[in-house]
Amino acid sequence: MAVLKNDFMPSDIEPILKKNGIDGCISVQAEQSEAETEFLLSLANQHSFIKGVVGWVDLASDNIEDRLAYYSQFSKIKGFRHILQDEKDRAFMLTPAFKNGISKLKKFDFSYDILIHEDQLKYTLDFVQAFPDQRFVIDHIAKPQIKNQKIVDWKSQLAAIAKHENVCCKVSGMVTEADWTEWVISDFKPYLDVVFESFGTKRVMYGSDWPVCLLAANYEQMKEVADNYIQQLSENEQRLFYADNAINFYQLQ
């Protein structure tokens, strides 16, 4: 994990984005503090290529509506995320206090990023069913066990969730679920087939998971995985994947 023990700043990612033909990005929280949310917002305000921020706020707090009202004044805050994948209670998303927080997001037109491991998919179905009008996106295709080539349970559970049209899916993070040093592009095809068959081309979006992807791949390698797969799609569908779906989901200017 030593590769991640560095500061990663806009000056590090901007030239990489330009080199790869990416006009802008969304910055997503990695620490569960409002201090980081404020920090990411300050970076977005200083750098126009950061089109939006997915921050953190304590969704289970008693004063959640007040905090959301506060953040609603900032146009670049598009939504929020909680690191559900690290919760000891694997069904934390179904606790009454957390669900209460989620129920307040729509009032302020905020999205929610679902960060989970595969074992939490069974709770995620109940979770999204409870909020049919809330915009959700599943991060990192819900982290299937690519290294161990396990797919059956993940496939059926993800497909069930995808039937809810308010849920999108990010094609991101996959390299860190594969063998970090031995993965090949073909490892990901069965999983991408499931994602695209389940969600269709209008509810999938590209995510680099930079800098976490550096554990197993550089930015170009991560993007190559996506490029290789979507070459079978039409030009319009490729634009949806790399741009328009994210623009629409995060309501970017």
PDB file of C-alpha atoms in Angstrom:
ATOM      1  CA  MET A   1       0.000   0.000   0.000  1.00  0.00           C
ATOM      2  CA  ALA A   2       3.057   2.261   0.144  1.00  0.00           C
ATOM      3  CA  VAL A   3       2.292   3.684  -3.300  1.00  0.00           C
ATOM      4  CA  LEU A   4      -0.753   5.424  -1.827  1.00  0.00           C
ATOM      5  CA  LYS A   5       1.138   7.036   1.041  1.00  0.00           C
ATOM      6  CA  ASN A   6       1.648  10.236  -0.893  1.00  0.00           C
ATOM      7  CA  ASP A   7      -0.208  13.448  -1.523  1.00  0.00           C
ATOM      8  CA  PHE A   8      -2.170  13.288  -4.784  1.00  0.00           C
ATOM      9  CA  MET A   9      -3.122  16.741  -5.973  1.00  0.00           C
ATOM     10  CA  PRO A  10      -4.777  18.371  -9.000  1.00  0.00           C
ATOM     11  CA  SER A  11      -1.357  19.120 -10.477  1.00  0.00           C
ATOM     12  CA  ASP A  12      -0.691  15.363 -10.556  1.00  0.00           C
ATOM     13  CA  ILE A  13      -3.864  14.306 -12.329  1.00  0.00           C
ATOM     14  CA  GLU A  14      -4.475  17.222 -14.708  1.00  0.00           C
ATOM     15  CA  PRO A  15      -1.689  16.351 -17.187  1.00  0.00           C
ATOM     16  CA  ILE A  16      -2.743  12.687 -17.101  1.00  0.00           C
ATOM     17  CA  LEU A  17      -6.307  13.630 -17.977  1.00  0.00           C
ATOM     18  CA  LYS A  18      -5.159  15.863 -20.825  1.00  0.00           C
ATOM     19  CA  LYS A  19      -2.884  13.140 -22.182  1.00  0.00           C
ATOM     20  CA  ASN A  20      -5.805  10.723 -22.236  1.00  0.00           C
ATOM     21  CA  GLY A  21      -8.321  13.099 -23.787  1.00  0.00           C
ATOM     22  CA  ILE A  22     -10.369  13.565 -20.619  1.00  0.00           C
ATOM     23  CA  ASP A  23     -11.813  17.070 -20.222  1.00  0.00           C
ATOM     24  CA  GLY A  24     -12.856  16.866 -16.589  1.00  0.00           C
ATOM     25  CA  CYS A  25     -13.336  14.640 -13.595  1.00  0.00           C
ATOM     26  CA  ILE A  26     -15.338  14.113 -10.424  1.00  0.00           C
ATOM     27  CA  SER A  27     -13.389  14.123  -7.170  1.00  0.00           C
ATOM     28  CA  VAL A  28     -14.718  11.534  -4.714  1.00  0.00           C
ATOM     29  CA  GLN A  29     -14.127  11.401  -0.975  1.00  0.00           C
ATOM     30  CA  ALA A  30     -11.705   8.933   0.566  1.00  0.00           C
ATOM     31  CA  GLU A  31     -11.877  10.086   4.193  1.00  0.00           C
ATOM     32  CA  GLN A  32     -15.013  10.237   6.284  1.00  0.00           C
ATOM     33  CA  SER A  33     -14.861  13.827   7.446  1.00  0.00           C
ATOM     34  CA  GLU A  34     -16.495  17.072   6.501  1.00  0.00           C
ATOM     35  CA  ALA A  35     -13.016  18.591   6.588  1.00  0.00           C
ATOM     36  CA  GLU A  36     -12.150  16.566   3.505  1.00  0.00           C
ATOM     37  CA  THR A  37     -15.408  17.544   1.845  1.00  0.00           C
ATOM     38  CA  GLU A  38     -14.455  21.191   2.347  1.00  0.00           C
ATOM     39  CA  PHE A  39     -10.926  20.482   1.090  1.00  0.00           C
ATOM     40  CA  LEU A  40     -12.183  18.824  -2.109  1.00  0.00           C
ATOM     41  CA  LEU A  41     -14.602  21.670  -2.650  1.00  0.00           C
ATOM     42  CA  SER A  42     -11.775  24.200  -2.347  1.00  0.00           C
ATOM     43  CA  LEU A  43      -9.751  22.280  -4.945  1.00  0.00           C
ATOM     44  CA  ALA A  44     -12.734  22.146  -7.286  1.00  0.00           C
ATOM     45  CA  ASN A  45     -13.202  25.884  -6.972  1.00  0.00           C
ATOM     46  CA  GLN A  46      -9.547  26.436  -7.861  1.00  0.00           C
ATOM     47  CA  HIS A  47      -9.414  24.011 -10.792  1.00  0.00           C
ATOM     48  CA  SER A  48     -12.074  24.125 -13.489  1.00  0.00           C
ATOM     49  CA  PHE A  49     -11.333  20.591 -14.702  1.00  0.00           C
ATOM     50  CA  ILE A  50     -12.743  19.259 -11.403  1.00  0.00           C
ATOM     51  CA  LYS A  51     -16.372  19.394 -12.468  1.00  0.00           C
ATOM     52  CA  GLY A  52     -17.891  18.145  -9.244  1.00  0.00           C
ATOM     53  CA  VAL A  53     -17.314  16.670  -5.807  1.00  0.00           C
ATOM     54  CA  VAL A  54     -18.807  13.636  -4.113  1.00  0.00           C
ATOM     55  CA  GLY A  55     -18.217  14.440  -0.480  1.00  0.00           C
ATOM     56  CA  TRP A  56     -18.908  12.938   2.906  1.00  0.00           C
ATOM     57  CA  VAL A  57     -21.379  13.994   5.536  1.00  0.00           C
ATOM     58  CA  ASP A  58     -22.634  12.001   8.502  1.00  0.00           C
ATOM     59  CA  LEU A  59     -25.832  10.686   6.991  1.00  0.00           C
ATOM     60  CA  ALA A  60     -26.775   9.011  10.275  1.00  0.00           C
ATOM     61  CA  SER A  61     -26.592  12.222  12.302  1.00  0.00           C
ATOM     62  CA  ASP A  62     -29.601  13.865  13.899  1.00  0.00           C
ATOM     63  CA  ASN A  63     -28.882  17.160  12.136  1.00  0.00           C
ATOM     64  CA  ILE A  64     -28.373  15.690   8.667  1.00  0.00           C
ATOM     65  CA  GLU A  65     -30.976  17.900   7.009  1.00  0.00           C
ATOM     66  CA  ASP A  66     -29.230  21.024   8.312  1.00  0.00           C
ATOM     67  CA  ARG A  67     -25.873  19.788   6.959  1.00  0.00           C
ATOM     68  CA  LEU A  68     -27.354  19.013   3.557  1.00  0.00           C
ATOM     69  CA  ALA A  69     -28.969  22.437   3.480  1.00  0.00           C
ATOM     70  CA  TYR A  70     -25.551  23.925   4.189  1.00  0.00           C
ATOM     71  CA  TYR A  71     -23.882  22.024   1.352  1.00  0.00           C
ATOM     72  CA  SER A  72     -26.666  22.840  -1.083  1.00  0.00           C
ATOM     73  CA  GLN A  73     -25.236  26.352  -1.450  1.00  0.00           C
ATOM     74  CA  PHE A  74     -22.144  24.948  -3.212  1.00  0.00           C
ATOM     75  CA  SER A  75     -22.832  24.175  -6.862  1.00  0.00           C
ATOM     76  CA  LYS A  76     -19.887  21.807  -7.243  1.00  0.00           C
ATOM     77  CA  ILE A  77     -21.013  19.405  -4.518  1.00  0.00           C
ATOM     78  CA  LYS A  78     -23.042  16.883  -6.466  1.00  0.00           C
ATOM     79  CA  GLY A  79     -23.577  14.120  -3.947  1.00  0.00           C
ATOM     80  CA  PHE A  80     -22.231  12.100  -1.064  1.00  0.00           C
ATOM     81  CA  ARG A  81     -20.663   8.755  -0.244  1.00  0.00           C
ATOM     82  CA  HIS A  82     -20.113   6.691   2.873  1.00  0.00           C
ATOM     83  CA  ILE A  83     -17.460   3.970   2.990  1.00  0.00           C
ATOM     84  CA  LEU A  84     -19.938   1.177   3.538  1.00  0.00           C
ATOM     85  CA  GLN A  85     -17.364  -1.414   2.483  1.00  0.00           C
ATOM     86  CA  ASP A  86     -15.462  -0.869   5.756  1.00  0.00           C
ATOM     87  CA  GLU A  87     -18.417  -1.040   8.130  1.00  0.00           C
ATOM     88  CA  LYS A  88     -18.367  -4.003  10.535  1.00  0.00           C
ATOM     89  CA  ASP A  89     -22.123  -4.122  10.244  1.00  0.00           C
ATOM     90  CA  ARG A  90     -22.377  -5.283   6.644  1.00  0.00           C
ATOM     91  CA  ALA A  91     -26.013  -4.143   6.571  1.00  0.00           C
ATOM     92  CA  PHE A  92     -25.190  -0.672   7.928  1.00  0.00           C
ATOM     93  CA  MET A  93     -26.979   0.898   4.952  1.00  0.00           C
ATOM     94  CA  LEU A  94     -30.262  -0.522   6.270  1.00  0.00           C
ATOM     95  CA  THR A  95     -30.027   1.001   9.743  1.00  0.00           C
ATOM     96  CA  PRO A  96     -32.847   3.477  10.445  1.00  0.00           C
ATOM     97  CA  ALA A  97     -30.556   6.456  11.065  1.00  0.00           C
ATOM     98  CA  PHE A  98     -28.628   5.965   7.830  1.00  0.00           C
ATOM     99  CA  LYS A  99     -31.788   5.439   5.802  1.00  0.00           C
ATOM    100  CA  ASN A 100     -33.190   8.617   7.296  1.00  0.00           C
ATOM    101  CA  GLY A 101     -30.167  10.494   5.973  1.00  0.00           C
ATOM    102  CA  ILE A 102     -30.570   8.967   2.519  1.00  0.00           C
ATOM    103  CA  SER A 103     -34.231   9.978   2.528  1.00  0.00           C
ATOM    104  CA  LYS A 104     -33.200  13.641   2.793  1.00  0.00           C
ATOM    105  CA  LEU A 105     -30.901  13.674  -0.260  1.00  0.00           C
ATOM    106  CA  LYS A 106     -33.588  14.045  -2.900  1.00  0.00           C
ATOM    107  CA  LYS A 107     -34.917  17.242  -1.297  1.00  0.00           C
ATOM    108  CA  PHE A 108     -31.574  18.864  -2.133  1.00  0.00           C
ATOM    109  CA  ASP A 109     -31.104  16.975  -5.414  1.00  0.00           C
ATOM    110  CA  PHE A 110     -27.952  15.175  -4.249  1.00  0.00           C
ATOM    111  CA  SER A 111     -26.823  11.836  -5.662  1.00  0.00           C
ATOM    112  CA  TYR A 112     -25.411   8.948  -3.637  1.00  0.00           C
ATOM    113  CA  ASP A 113     -22.420   6.731  -4.487  1.00  0.00           C
ATOM    114  CA  ILE A 114     -22.730   3.159  -3.183  1.00  0.00           C
ATOM    115  CA  LEU A 115     -19.277   1.892  -2.151  1.00  0.00           C
ATOM    116  CA  ILE A 116     -19.544  -1.759  -1.158  1.00  0.00           C
ATOM    117  CA  HIS A 117     -17.915  -5.134  -1.434  1.00  0.00           C
ATOM    118  CA  GLU A 118     -19.689  -7.970  -3.198  1.00  0.00           C
ATOM    119  CA  ASP A 119     -20.916  -9.470   0.086  1.00  0.00           C
ATOM    120  CA  GLN A 120     -23.079  -6.384   0.674  1.00  0.00           C
ATOM    121  CA  LEU A 121     -25.025  -6.659  -2.584  1.00  0.00           C
ATOM    122  CA  LYS A 122     -27.762  -8.664  -0.868  1.00  0.00           C
ATOM    123  CA  TYR A 123     -28.478  -5.672   1.375  1.00  0.00           C
ATOM    124  CA  THR A 124     -28.120  -3.173  -1.450  1.00  0.00           C
ATOM    125  CA  LEU A 125     -31.184  -4.519  -3.243  1.00  0.00           C
ATOM    126  CA  ASP A 126     -33.389  -3.740  -0.238  1.00  0.00           C
ATOM    127  CA  PHE A 127     -31.619  -0.404   0.118  1.00  0.00           C
ATOM    128  CA  VAL A 128     -32.300   0.865  -3.405  1.00  0.00           C
ATOM    129  CA  GLN A 129     -35.842  -0.507  -3.344  1.00  0.00           C
ATOM    130  CA  ALA A 130     -36.549   1.738  -0.359  1.00  0.00           C
ATOM    131  CA  PHE A 131     -35.645   4.881  -2.338  1.00  0.00           C
ATOM    132  CA  PRO A 132     -37.029   4.558  -5.881  1.00  0.00           C
ATOM    133  CA  ASP A 133     -36.627   8.278  -6.604  1.00  0.00           C
ATOM    134  CA  GLN A 134     -33.040   8.628  -5.368  1.00  0.00           C
ATOM    135  CA  ARG A 135     -30.140   8.749  -7.850  1.00  0.00           C
ATOM    136  CA  PHE A 136     -27.690   5.963  -6.978  1.00  0.00           C
ATOM    137  CA  VAL A 137     -24.483   4.820  -8.622  1.00  0.00           C
ATOM    138  CA  ILE A 138     -22.652   1.638  -7.644  1.00  0.00           C
ATOM    139  CA  ASP A 139     -18.923   2.279  -7.446  1.00  0.00           C
ATOM    140  CA  HIS A 140     -16.328  -0.165  -8.811  1.00  0.00           C
ATOM    141  CA  ILE A 141     -19.004  -2.575 -10.155  1.00  0.00           C
ATOM    142  CA  ALA A 142     -19.493  -3.644  -6.493  1.00  0.00           C
ATOM    143  CA  LYS A 143     -16.023  -5.199  -6.275  1.00  0.00           C
ATOM    144  CA  PRO A 144     -16.527  -8.783  -7.490  1.00  0.00           C
ATOM    145  CA  GLN A 145     -13.856 -11.408  -6.798  1.00  0.00           C
ATOM    146  CA  ILE A 146     -12.121 -11.106 -10.150  1.00  0.00           C
ATOM    147  CA  LYS A 147      -8.871 -12.588  -8.882  1.00  0.00           C
ATOM    148  CA  ASN A 148     -10.683 -15.790  -7.904  1.00  0.00           C
ATOM    149  CA  GLN A 149     -12.881 -15.714 -11.038  1.00  0.00           C
ATOM    150  CA  LYS A 150     -16.047 -15.829  -8.935  1.00  0.00           C
ATOM    151  CA  ILE A 151     -19.019 -14.390 -10.762  1.00  0.00           C
ATOM    152  CA  VAL A 152     -22.287 -16.322 -10.240  1.00  0.00           C
ATOM    153  CA  ASP A 153     -23.639 -14.743  -7.048  1.00  0.00           C
ATOM    154  CA  TRP A 154     -22.351 -11.276  -7.936  1.00  0.00           C
ATOM    155  CA  LYS A 155     -23.956 -11.525 -11.370  1.00  0.00           C
ATOM    156  CA  SER A 156     -27.421 -12.459 -10.125  1.00  0.00           C
ATOM    157  CA  GLN A 157     -27.445  -9.874  -7.364  1.00  0.00           C
ATOM    158  CA  LEU A 158     -26.155  -7.048  -9.530  1.00  0.00           C
ATOM    159  CA  ALA A 159     -28.674  -7.870 -12.245  1.00  0.00           C
ATOM    160  CA  ALA A 160     -31.503  -7.695  -9.701  1.00  0.00           C
ATOM    161  CA  ILE A 161     -30.354  -4.261  -8.548  1.00  0.00           C
ATOM    162  CA  ALA A 162     -30.011  -3.056 -12.136  1.00  0.00           C
ATOM    163  CA  LYS A 163     -33.733  -3.589 -12.682  1.00  0.00           C
ATOM    164  CA  HIS A 164     -34.191  -0.390 -10.687  1.00  0.00           C
ATOM    165  CA  GLU A 165     -33.672   2.356 -13.228  1.00  0.00           C
ATOM    166  CA  ASN A 166     -32.608   4.946 -10.643  1.00  0.00           C
ATOM    167  CA  VAL A 167     -29.369   2.967 -10.172  1.00  0.00           C
ATOM    168  CA  CYS A 168     -26.294   3.415 -12.390  1.00  0.00           C
ATOM    169  CA  CYS A 169     -22.931   1.655 -12.307  1.00  0.00           C
ATOM    170  CA  LYS A 170     -19.345   2.891 -12.500  1.00  0.00           C
ATOM    171  CA  VAL A 171     -16.910   0.815 -14.514  1.00  0.00           C
ATOM    172  CA  SER A 172     -13.976   1.461 -12.220  1.00  0.00           C
ATOM    173  CA  GLY A 173     -11.722  -0.116  -9.640  1.00  0.00           C
ATOM    174  CA  MET A 174     -11.614  -3.517 -11.315  1.00  0.00           C
ATOM    175  CA  VAL A 175      -7.846  -3.871 -11.471  1.00  0.00           C
ATOM    176  CA  THR A 176      -7.593  -3.792  -7.685  1.00  0.00           C
ATOM    177  CA  GLU A 177      -9.980  -6.751  -7.467  1.00  0.00           C
ATOM    178  CA  ALA A 178      -7.868  -8.766  -9.912  1.00  0.00           C
ATOM    179  CA  ASP A 179      -4.376 -10.157  -9.391  1.00  0.00           C
ATOM    180  CA  TRP A 180      -2.419  -6.929  -8.900  1.00  0.00           C
ATOM    181  CA  THR A 181       0.650  -8.121 -10.773  1.00  0.00           C
ATOM    182  CA  GLU A 182      -0.656 -10.771 -13.168  1.00  0.00           C
ATOM    183  CA  TRP A 183      -3.992  -9.462 -14.489  1.00  0.00           C
ATOM    184  CA  VAL A 184      -4.694  -9.336 -18.208  1.00  0.00           C
ATOM    185  CA  ILE A 185      -7.441  -7.439 -20.033  1.00  0.00           C
ATOM    186  CA  SER A 186      -9.405 -10.597 -20.791  1.00  0.00           C
ATOM    187  CA  ASP A 187      -9.928 -11.137 -17.036  1.00  0.00           C
ATOM    188  CA  PHE A 188     -12.489  -8.337 -17.004  1.00  0.00           C
ATOM    189  CA  LYS A 189     -14.643  -9.213 -20.025  1.00  0.00           C
ATOM    190  CA  PRO A 190     -17.071 -11.581 -18.241  1.00  0.00           C
ATOM    191  CA  TYR A 191     -17.723  -8.966 -15.573  1.00  0.00           C
ATOM    192  CA  LEU A 192     -18.127  -6.128 -18.059  1.00  0.00           C
ATOM    193  CA  ASP A 193     -20.539  -8.267 -20.051  1.00  0.00           C
ATOM    194  CA  VAL A 194     -22.710  -8.537 -16.936  1.00  0.00           C
ATOM    195  CA  VAL A 195     -22.551  -4.802 -16.228  1.00  0.00           C
ATOM    196  CA  PHE A 196     -23.478  -3.720 -19.732  1.00  0.00           C
ATOM    197  CA  GLU A 197     -26.134  -6.403 -20.171  1.00  0.00           C
ATOM    198  CA  SER A 198     -27.703  -5.484 -16.827  1.00  0.00           C
ATOM    199  CA  PHE A 199     -27.544  -1.690 -16.903  1.00  0.00           C
ATOM    200  CA  GLY A 200     -27.464  -0.986 -20.635  1.00  0.00           C
ATOM    201  CA  THR A 201     -25.361   1.744 -22.226  1.00  0.00           C
ATOM    202  CA  LYS A 202     -27.291   4.656 -20.683  1.00  0.00           C
ATOM    203  CA  ARG A 203     -26.578   3.767 -17.035  1.00  0.00           C
ATOM    204  CA  VAL A 204     -22.872   2.953 -17.040  1.00  0.00           C
ATOM    205  CA  MET A 205     -20.024   5.436 -16.680  1.00  0.00           C
ATOM    206  CA  TYR A 206     -16.245   5.336 -16.687  1.00  0.00           C
ATOM    207  CA  GLY A 207     -14.264   5.826 -13.512  1.00  0.00           C
ATOM    208  CA  SER A 208     -10.506   5.591 -13.179  1.00  0.00           C
ATOM    209  CA  ASP A 209     -10.354   5.108  -9.396  1.00  0.00           C
ATOM    210  CA  TRP A 210      -7.132   7.121  -9.572  1.00  0.00           C
ATOM    211  CA  PRO A 211      -4.969   7.113  -7.488  1.00  0.00           C
ATOM    212  CA  VAL A 212      -6.135   3.874  -5.841  1.00  0.00           C
ATOM    213  CA  CYS A 213      -5.793   2.106  -9.199  1.00  0.00           C
ATOM    214  CA  LEU A 214      -2.035   2.666  -8.921  1.00  0.00           C
ATOM    215  CA  LEU A 215      -1.900  -0.390  -6.667  1.00  0.00           C
ATOM    216  CA  ALA A 216      -2.384  -2.503  -9.798  1.00  0.00           C
ATOM    217  CA  ALA A 217      -2.284  -0.241 -12.864  1.00  0.00           C
ATOM    218  CA  ASN A 218      -1.467   3.241 -14.070  1.00  0.00           C
ATOM    219  CA  TYR A 219      -4.180   5.504 -15.468  1.00  0.00           C
ATOM    220  CA  GLU A 220      -3.486   4.495 -19.074  1.00  0.00           C
ATOM    221  CA  GLN A 221      -3.743   0.800 -18.259  1.00  0.00           C
ATOM    222  CA  MET A 222      -7.025   1.296 -16.433  1.00  0.00           C
ATOM    223  CA  LYS A 223      -8.449   3.263 -19.332  1.00  0.00           C
ATOM    224  CA  GLU A 224      -7.197   0.640 -21.794  1.00  0.00           C
ATOM    225  CA  VAL A 225      -9.367  -1.961 -20.066  1.00  0.00           C
ATOM    226  CA  ALA A 226     -12.414   0.218 -20.712  1.00  0.00           C
ATOM    227  CA  ASP A 227     -11.341   1.236 -24.223  1.00  0.00           C
ATOM    228  CA  ASN A 228     -10.810  -2.379 -25.212  1.00  0.00           C
ATOM    229  CA  TYR A 229     -14.310  -3.342 -24.146  1.00  0.00           C
ATOM    230  CA  ILE A 230     -16.309  -0.419 -25.507  1.00  0.00           C
ATOM    231  CA  GLN A 231     -14.796  -0.545 -28.992  1.00  0.00           C
ATOM    232  CA  GLN A 232     -17.724  -2.842 -29.843  1.00  0.00           C
ATOM    233  CA  LEU A 233     -20.147   0.000 -29.021  1.00  0.00           C
ATOM    234  CA  SER A 234     -21.331   2.721 -31.359  1.00  0.00           C
ATOM    235  CA  GLU A 235     -19.692   6.148 -31.283  1.00  0.00           C
ATOM    236  CA  ASN A 236     -22.725   7.563 -29.505  1.00  0.00           C
ATOM    237  CA  GLU A 237     -22.683   4.795 -26.884  1.00  0.00           C
ATOM    238  CA  GLN A 238     -18.983   5.397 -26.264  1.00  0.00           C
ATOM    239  CA  ARG A 239     -19.724   9.071 -25.668  1.00  0.00           C
ATOM    240  CA  LEU A 240     -22.443   8.105 -23.204  1.00  0.00           C
ATOM    241  CA  PHE A 241     -19.969   5.917 -21.341  1.00  0.00           C
ATOM    242  CA  TYR A 242     -17.139   8.451 -21.159  1.00  0.00           C
ATOM    243  CA  ALA A 243     -19.116  11.666 -20.824  1.00  0.00           C
ATOM    244  CA  ASP A 244     -22.856  12.067 -21.120  1.00  0.00           C
ATOM    245  CA  ASN A 245     -23.984   9.504 -18.550  1.00  0.00           C
ATOM    246  CA  ALA A 246     -21.798  11.078 -15.875  1.00  0.00           C
ATOM    247  CA  ILE A 247     -22.832  14.586 -16.942  1.00  0.00           C
ATOM    248  CA  ASN A 248     -26.477  13.623 -16.593  1.00  0.00           C
ATOM    249  CA  PHE A 249     -26.109  11.647 -13.361  1.00  0.00           C
ATOM    250  CA  TYR A 250     -24.043  14.268 -11.541  1.00  0.00           C
ATOM    251  CA  GLN A 251     -25.878  17.147 -13.251  1.00  0.00           C
ATOM    252  CA  LEU A 252     -22.656  18.798 -14.383  1.00  0.00           C
ATOM    253  CA  GLN A 253     -22.477  22.211 -15.980  1.00  0.00           C
TER     254      GLN A 253
END
